[in-house]
XYZ file of C-alpha atoms in Angstrom:
394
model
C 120.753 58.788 -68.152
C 119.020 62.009 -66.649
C 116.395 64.116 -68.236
C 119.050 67.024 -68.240
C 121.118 64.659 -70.605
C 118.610 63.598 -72.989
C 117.102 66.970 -73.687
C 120.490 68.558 -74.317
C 122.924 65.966 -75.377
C 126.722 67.351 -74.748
C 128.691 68.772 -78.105
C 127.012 67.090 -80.561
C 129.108 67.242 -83.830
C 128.978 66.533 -87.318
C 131.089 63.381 -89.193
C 132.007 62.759 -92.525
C 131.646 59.077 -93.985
C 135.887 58.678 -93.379
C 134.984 59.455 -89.395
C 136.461 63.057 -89.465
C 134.326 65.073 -87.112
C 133.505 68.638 -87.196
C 131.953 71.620 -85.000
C 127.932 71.730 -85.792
C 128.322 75.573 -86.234
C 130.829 74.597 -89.303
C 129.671 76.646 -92.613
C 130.387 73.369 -94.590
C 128.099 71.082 -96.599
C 130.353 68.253 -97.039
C 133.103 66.604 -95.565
C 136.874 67.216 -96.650
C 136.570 64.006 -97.957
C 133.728 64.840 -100.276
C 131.067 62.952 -98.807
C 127.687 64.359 -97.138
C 127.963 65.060 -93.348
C 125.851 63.545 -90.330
C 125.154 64.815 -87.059
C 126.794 62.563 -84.899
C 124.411 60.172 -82.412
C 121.338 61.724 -80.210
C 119.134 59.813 -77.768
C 116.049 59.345 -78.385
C 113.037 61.042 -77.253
C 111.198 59.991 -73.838
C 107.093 60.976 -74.255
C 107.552 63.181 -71.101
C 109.819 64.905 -73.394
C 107.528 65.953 -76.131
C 105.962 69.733 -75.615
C 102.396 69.053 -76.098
C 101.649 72.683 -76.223
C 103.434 73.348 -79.052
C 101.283 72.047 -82.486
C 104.303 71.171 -84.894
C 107.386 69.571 -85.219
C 109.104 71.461 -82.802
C 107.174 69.871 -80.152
C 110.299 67.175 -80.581
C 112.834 69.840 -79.686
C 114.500 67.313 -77.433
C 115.460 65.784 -79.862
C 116.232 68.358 -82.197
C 120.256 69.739 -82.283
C 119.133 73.616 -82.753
C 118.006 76.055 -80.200
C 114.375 77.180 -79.978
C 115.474 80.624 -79.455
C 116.354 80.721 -83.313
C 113.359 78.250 -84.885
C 112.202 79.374 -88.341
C 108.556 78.140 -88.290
C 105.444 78.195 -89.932
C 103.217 74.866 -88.194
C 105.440 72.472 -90.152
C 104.505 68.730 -88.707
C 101.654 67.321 -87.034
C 99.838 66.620 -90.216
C 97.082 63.769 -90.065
C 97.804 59.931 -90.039
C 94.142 58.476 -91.904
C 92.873 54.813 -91.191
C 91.878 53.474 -94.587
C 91.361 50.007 -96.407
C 93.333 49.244 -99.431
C 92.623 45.751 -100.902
C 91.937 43.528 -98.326
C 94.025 45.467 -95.517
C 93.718 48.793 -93.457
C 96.708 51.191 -94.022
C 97.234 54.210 -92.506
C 98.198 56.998 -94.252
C 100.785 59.934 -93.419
C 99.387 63.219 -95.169
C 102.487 65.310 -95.552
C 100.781 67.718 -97.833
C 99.719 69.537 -94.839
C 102.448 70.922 -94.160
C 102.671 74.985 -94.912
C 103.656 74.423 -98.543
C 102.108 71.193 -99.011
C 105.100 69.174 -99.030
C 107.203 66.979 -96.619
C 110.247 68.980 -97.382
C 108.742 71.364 -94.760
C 110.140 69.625 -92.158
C 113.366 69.217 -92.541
C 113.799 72.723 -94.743
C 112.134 74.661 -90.597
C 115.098 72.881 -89.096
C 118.025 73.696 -91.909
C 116.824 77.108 -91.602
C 116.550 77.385 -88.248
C 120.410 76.298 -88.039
C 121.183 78.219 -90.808
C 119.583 81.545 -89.549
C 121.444 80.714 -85.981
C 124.636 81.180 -87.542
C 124.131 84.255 -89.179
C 123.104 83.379 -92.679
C 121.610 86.434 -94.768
C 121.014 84.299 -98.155
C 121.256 80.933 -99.375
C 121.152 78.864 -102.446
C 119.159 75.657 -103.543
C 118.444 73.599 -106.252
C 115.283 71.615 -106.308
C 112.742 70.000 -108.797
C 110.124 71.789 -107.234
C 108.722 71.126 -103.808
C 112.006 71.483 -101.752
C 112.358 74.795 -103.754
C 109.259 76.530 -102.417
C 109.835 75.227 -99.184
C 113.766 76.476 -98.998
C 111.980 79.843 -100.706
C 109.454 80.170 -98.006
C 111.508 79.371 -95.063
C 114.016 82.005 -96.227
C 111.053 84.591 -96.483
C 110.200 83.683 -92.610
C 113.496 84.114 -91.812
C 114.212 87.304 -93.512
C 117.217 85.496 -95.835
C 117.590 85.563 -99.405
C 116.810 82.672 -101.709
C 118.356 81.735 -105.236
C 116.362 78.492 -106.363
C 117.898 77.164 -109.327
C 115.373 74.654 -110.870
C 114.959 72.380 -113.687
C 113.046 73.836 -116.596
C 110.839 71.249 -117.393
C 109.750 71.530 -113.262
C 105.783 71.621 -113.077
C 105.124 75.416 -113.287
C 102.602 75.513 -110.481
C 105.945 74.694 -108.570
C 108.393 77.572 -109.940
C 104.927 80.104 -109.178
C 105.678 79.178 -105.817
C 108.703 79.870 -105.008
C 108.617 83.040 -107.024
C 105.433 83.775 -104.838
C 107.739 84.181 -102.156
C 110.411 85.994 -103.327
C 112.746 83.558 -104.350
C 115.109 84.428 -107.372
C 114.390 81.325 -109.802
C 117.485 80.191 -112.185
C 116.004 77.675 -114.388
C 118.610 75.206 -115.842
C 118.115 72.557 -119.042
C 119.291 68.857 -118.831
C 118.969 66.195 -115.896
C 117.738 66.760 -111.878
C 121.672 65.982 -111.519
C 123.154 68.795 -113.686
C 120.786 71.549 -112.153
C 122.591 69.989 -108.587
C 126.167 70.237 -110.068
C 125.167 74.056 -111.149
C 123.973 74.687 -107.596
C 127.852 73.182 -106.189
C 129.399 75.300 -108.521
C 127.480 78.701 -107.560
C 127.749 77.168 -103.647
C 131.393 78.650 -103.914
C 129.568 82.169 -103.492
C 126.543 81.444 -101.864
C 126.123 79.361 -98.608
C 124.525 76.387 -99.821
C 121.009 75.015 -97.953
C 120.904 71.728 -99.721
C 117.870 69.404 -98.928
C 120.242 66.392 -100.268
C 123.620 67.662 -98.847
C 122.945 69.450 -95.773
C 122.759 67.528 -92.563
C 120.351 69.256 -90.489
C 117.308 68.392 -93.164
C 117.927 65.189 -92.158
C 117.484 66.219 -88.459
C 114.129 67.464 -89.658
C 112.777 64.330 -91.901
C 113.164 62.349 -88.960
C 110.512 63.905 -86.596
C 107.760 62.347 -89.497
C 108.884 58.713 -87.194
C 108.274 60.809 -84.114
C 104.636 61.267 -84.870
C 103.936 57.716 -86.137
C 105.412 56.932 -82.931
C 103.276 59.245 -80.916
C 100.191 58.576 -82.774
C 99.988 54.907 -82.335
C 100.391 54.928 -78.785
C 104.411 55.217 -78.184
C 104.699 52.023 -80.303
C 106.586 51.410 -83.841
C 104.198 50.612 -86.582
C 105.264 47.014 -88.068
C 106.140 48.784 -91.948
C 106.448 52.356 -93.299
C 106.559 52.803 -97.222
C 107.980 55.223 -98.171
C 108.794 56.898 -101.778
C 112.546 57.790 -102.967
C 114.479 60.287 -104.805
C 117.445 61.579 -103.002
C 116.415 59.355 -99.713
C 115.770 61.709 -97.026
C 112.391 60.319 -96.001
C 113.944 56.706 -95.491
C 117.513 57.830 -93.746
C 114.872 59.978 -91.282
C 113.232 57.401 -90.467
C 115.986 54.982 -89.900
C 117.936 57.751 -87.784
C 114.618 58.056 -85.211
C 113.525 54.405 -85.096
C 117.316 54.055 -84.546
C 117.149 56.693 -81.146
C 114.201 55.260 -79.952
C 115.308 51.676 -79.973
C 118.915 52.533 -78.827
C 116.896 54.791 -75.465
C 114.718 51.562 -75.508
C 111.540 53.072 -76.351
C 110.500 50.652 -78.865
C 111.594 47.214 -78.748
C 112.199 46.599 -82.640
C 112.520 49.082 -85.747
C 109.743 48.997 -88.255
C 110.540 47.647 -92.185
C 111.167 50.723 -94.597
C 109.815 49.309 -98.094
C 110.758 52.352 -100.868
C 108.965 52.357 -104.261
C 110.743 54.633 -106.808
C 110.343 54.963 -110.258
C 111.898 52.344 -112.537
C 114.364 54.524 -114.948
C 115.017 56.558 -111.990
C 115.546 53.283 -108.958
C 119.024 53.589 -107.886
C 118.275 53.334 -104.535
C 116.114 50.004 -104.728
C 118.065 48.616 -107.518
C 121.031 48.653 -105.653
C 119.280 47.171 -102.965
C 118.533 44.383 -105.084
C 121.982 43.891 -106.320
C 120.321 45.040 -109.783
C 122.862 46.461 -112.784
C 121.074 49.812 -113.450
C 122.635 49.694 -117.060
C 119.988 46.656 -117.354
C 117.162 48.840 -117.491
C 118.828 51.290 -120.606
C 118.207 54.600 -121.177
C 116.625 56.748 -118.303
C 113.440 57.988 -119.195
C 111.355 60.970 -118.137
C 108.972 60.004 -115.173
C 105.756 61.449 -114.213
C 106.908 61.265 -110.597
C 109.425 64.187 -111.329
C 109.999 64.523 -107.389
C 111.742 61.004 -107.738
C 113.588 61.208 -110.883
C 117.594 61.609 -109.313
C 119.761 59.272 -111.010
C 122.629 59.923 -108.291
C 121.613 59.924 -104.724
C 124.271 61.859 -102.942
C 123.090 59.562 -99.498
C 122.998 56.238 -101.663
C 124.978 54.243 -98.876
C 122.678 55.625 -96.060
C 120.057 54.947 -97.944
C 120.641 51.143 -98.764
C 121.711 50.736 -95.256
C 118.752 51.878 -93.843
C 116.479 49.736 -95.601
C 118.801 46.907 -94.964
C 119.133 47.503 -91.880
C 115.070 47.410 -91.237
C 114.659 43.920 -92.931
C 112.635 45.775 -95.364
C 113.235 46.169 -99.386
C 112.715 48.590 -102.174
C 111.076 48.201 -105.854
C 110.980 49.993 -108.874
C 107.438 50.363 -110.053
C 106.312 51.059 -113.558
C 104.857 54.656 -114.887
C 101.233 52.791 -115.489
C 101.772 51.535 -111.697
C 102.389 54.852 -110.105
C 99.516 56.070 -112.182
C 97.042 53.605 -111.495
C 97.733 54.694 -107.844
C 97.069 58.109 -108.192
C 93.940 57.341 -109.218
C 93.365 54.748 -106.808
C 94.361 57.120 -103.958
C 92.029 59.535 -105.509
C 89.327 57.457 -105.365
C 89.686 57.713 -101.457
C 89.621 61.281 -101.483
C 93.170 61.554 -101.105
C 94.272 63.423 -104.244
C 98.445 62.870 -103.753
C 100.724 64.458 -106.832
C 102.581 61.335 -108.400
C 105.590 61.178 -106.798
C 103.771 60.323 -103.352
C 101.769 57.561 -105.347
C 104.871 55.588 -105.712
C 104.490 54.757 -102.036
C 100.800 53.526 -102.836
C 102.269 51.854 -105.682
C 104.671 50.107 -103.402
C 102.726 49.250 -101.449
C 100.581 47.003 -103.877
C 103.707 45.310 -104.673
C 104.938 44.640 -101.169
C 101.591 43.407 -100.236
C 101.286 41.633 -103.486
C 104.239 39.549 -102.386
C 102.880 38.504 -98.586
C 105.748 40.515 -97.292
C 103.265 43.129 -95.949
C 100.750 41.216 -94.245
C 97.125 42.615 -93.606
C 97.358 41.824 -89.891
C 100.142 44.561 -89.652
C 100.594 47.714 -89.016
C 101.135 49.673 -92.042
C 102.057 53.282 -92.352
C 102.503 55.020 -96.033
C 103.950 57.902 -96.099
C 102.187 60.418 -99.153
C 104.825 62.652 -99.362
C 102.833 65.989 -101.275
C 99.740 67.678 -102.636
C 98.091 66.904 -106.068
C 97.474 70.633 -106.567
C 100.835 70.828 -107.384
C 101.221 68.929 -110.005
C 98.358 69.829 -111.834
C 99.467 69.487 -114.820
C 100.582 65.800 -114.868
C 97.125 65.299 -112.669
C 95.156 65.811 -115.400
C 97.216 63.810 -117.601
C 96.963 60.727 -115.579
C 92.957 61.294 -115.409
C 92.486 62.129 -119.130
C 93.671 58.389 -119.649
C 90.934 57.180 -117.632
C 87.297 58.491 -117.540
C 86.633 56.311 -114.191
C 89.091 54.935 -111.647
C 89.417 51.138 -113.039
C 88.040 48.473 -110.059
C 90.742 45.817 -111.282
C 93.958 47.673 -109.750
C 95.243 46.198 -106.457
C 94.167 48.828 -104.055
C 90.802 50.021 -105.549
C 87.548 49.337 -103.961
């Protein structure tokens, strides 16, 4: 295959889960068969393809299905990988709270948008527990679109400030992460829906965080990637660029995806683990509010893609995920609790032997502390010093 052919693949498409294809300009969000749409097959991405001139994700346009000329960006990508020990291993760390609104959502909210704004949208509507809010709500700003955010109400208010901040109209809505989403399908019947669970271009977007593990270590897969889970998006983007680069033969094996979520909230890992959710009871509020979706709409993909790696998923208790945050703040990396499910993971997985110190390890922290400053202080009005005895403390 010629360069001309990997850097602009002919009529890619989008698929529903029954096969049915469809135009990538469509205006729909889901398949006529009422599952989530995928953009069908790219190659992967050759290092002579990657525009080292440009600093952020775009640098990956190659491997990206929208055209420059329309890119809604503001530096998304790039952010630092950090070397640091944790127990008796080095990990390196994926800091995804420096992206523009100090979350990963960033990344694959620049590439929605930029497909979004390509086909003419002039306002859009999302519903979001925080983080992918702001993001949708700054994106939109850049772009010069209008953005109704519909939000839970109990969402950390540092989160709602934001998206207000940037002109967003903010519809807060009582009950479960799920029943703000079913408001948001119901008002999508009016307003062109930019989904960070149902729309397949975040996806597109999610993926490039594989890209620049990729790049950083040298063109090579890192051995495990840990990831944290609420909808999914993190671990189907990885799966879908390990999965181009091995298919263009770029990296001779894909990496394990191990996903930590929170344990009223573990659909993903539980059905992994052929676990009966009902077994757990009642769901329970979580600290790590970013995780807490009780119906992925990408469960399938999800399961598949860790499956798929040889990798596995837990569900880690609320004193876990808060013993990490502390423990990643004792390394000067001050992650909001949803991202410390990864760390918390990671204890687990390594806990077991089936992360191994001798590998390479990449955890991905998905956003900032600051932004969950309420539940921050919470966690370290338990504590009055980070406690020595937890897994990954020094």
């Amino acid at each position: 295959m010629d360069d001309e052919q990997l850097s602009a693949p002919t009529a890619p498409h989008l698929h529903d889960r029954s096969g049915k294809r469809y135009p990538l300009d469509s205006p729909r969000w889901r398949g006529e068969d009422g599952s989530p749409l995928a953009v069908g097959p790219l190659p992967g991405l050759r290092p002579e393809q990657i525009d080292t001139a440009e600093r952020s994700l775009w640098r990956y346009h190659a491997a990206l299905p929208v055209p420059l000329s329309h890119r809604v960006s503001l530096g998304e990508g790039c952010t630092p990988m950090v070397r640091t020990a944790w127990g008796s291993q080095h990990v390196h760390f994926k800091l995804e709270w420096f992206n523009p609104t100090s979350s990963f959502k960033d990344r694959g909210v620049s590439v929605m948008m930029s497909h979004l704004a390509a086909h003419g949208a002039d306002r859009v509507l999302e519903d979001s527990s925080g983080n992918a809010g702001a993001s949708v709500a700054a994106y939109a700003a850049a772009a010069g679109v209008r953005a109704r955010i519909i939000v839970p109400a109990a969402t950390s208010a540092a989160k709602i400030l934001q998206a207000r901040a940037y002109g967003a109209e903010i519809e807060l809505v009582g009950g479960t992460r799920d029943e703000v989403a079913d408001e948001a399908v119901r008002q999508s019947k009016e307003i062109p829906y930019a989904s960070h669970n149902w729309h397949p271009l975040f996806i597109q977007g999610t993926k490039t965080v594989a890209y620049e593990m990729w790049e950083s270590l040298g063109f090579t897969a890192p051995d495990n990637v840990v990831l944290v889970a609420g909808a999914g998006s993190n671990v189907i983007g990885c799966d879908l660029a390990f999965g181009e680069l091995l298919g263009a033969g770029l990296i001779d094996r894909r990496p394990r995806l191990f996903v930590g979520q929170p344990e009223h909230w573990a659909t993903i890992a539980d059905t992994v683990n052929g676990i009966d959710r009902a077994a757990r009871g009642d769901r329970v509020p979580t600290i790590a509010e970013g995780a807490s979706i009780a119906h992925p709409v990408r469960l399938p993909e999800a399961v598949e893609a860790v499956r798929r790696s040889g990798g596995g998923a837990c569900a880690v208790t609320e004193a876990e995920i808060h013993a990490a945050v502390r423990a990643l703040s004792a390394r000067g990396l001050y992650a909001e609790p949803t991202s410390a499910v990864a760390a918390a993971a990671l204890d687990r997985f390594t806990a077991s032997g089936e992360i191994a110190p001798g590998e390479t390890t990449v955890v991905v922290l998905t956003g900032a502390g600051l932004k969950s400053a309420e539940k921050m202080a919470a966690v370290f009005a338990e504590h009055s010093a980070v406690p020595r005895e937890h897994g990954g403390a020094r």
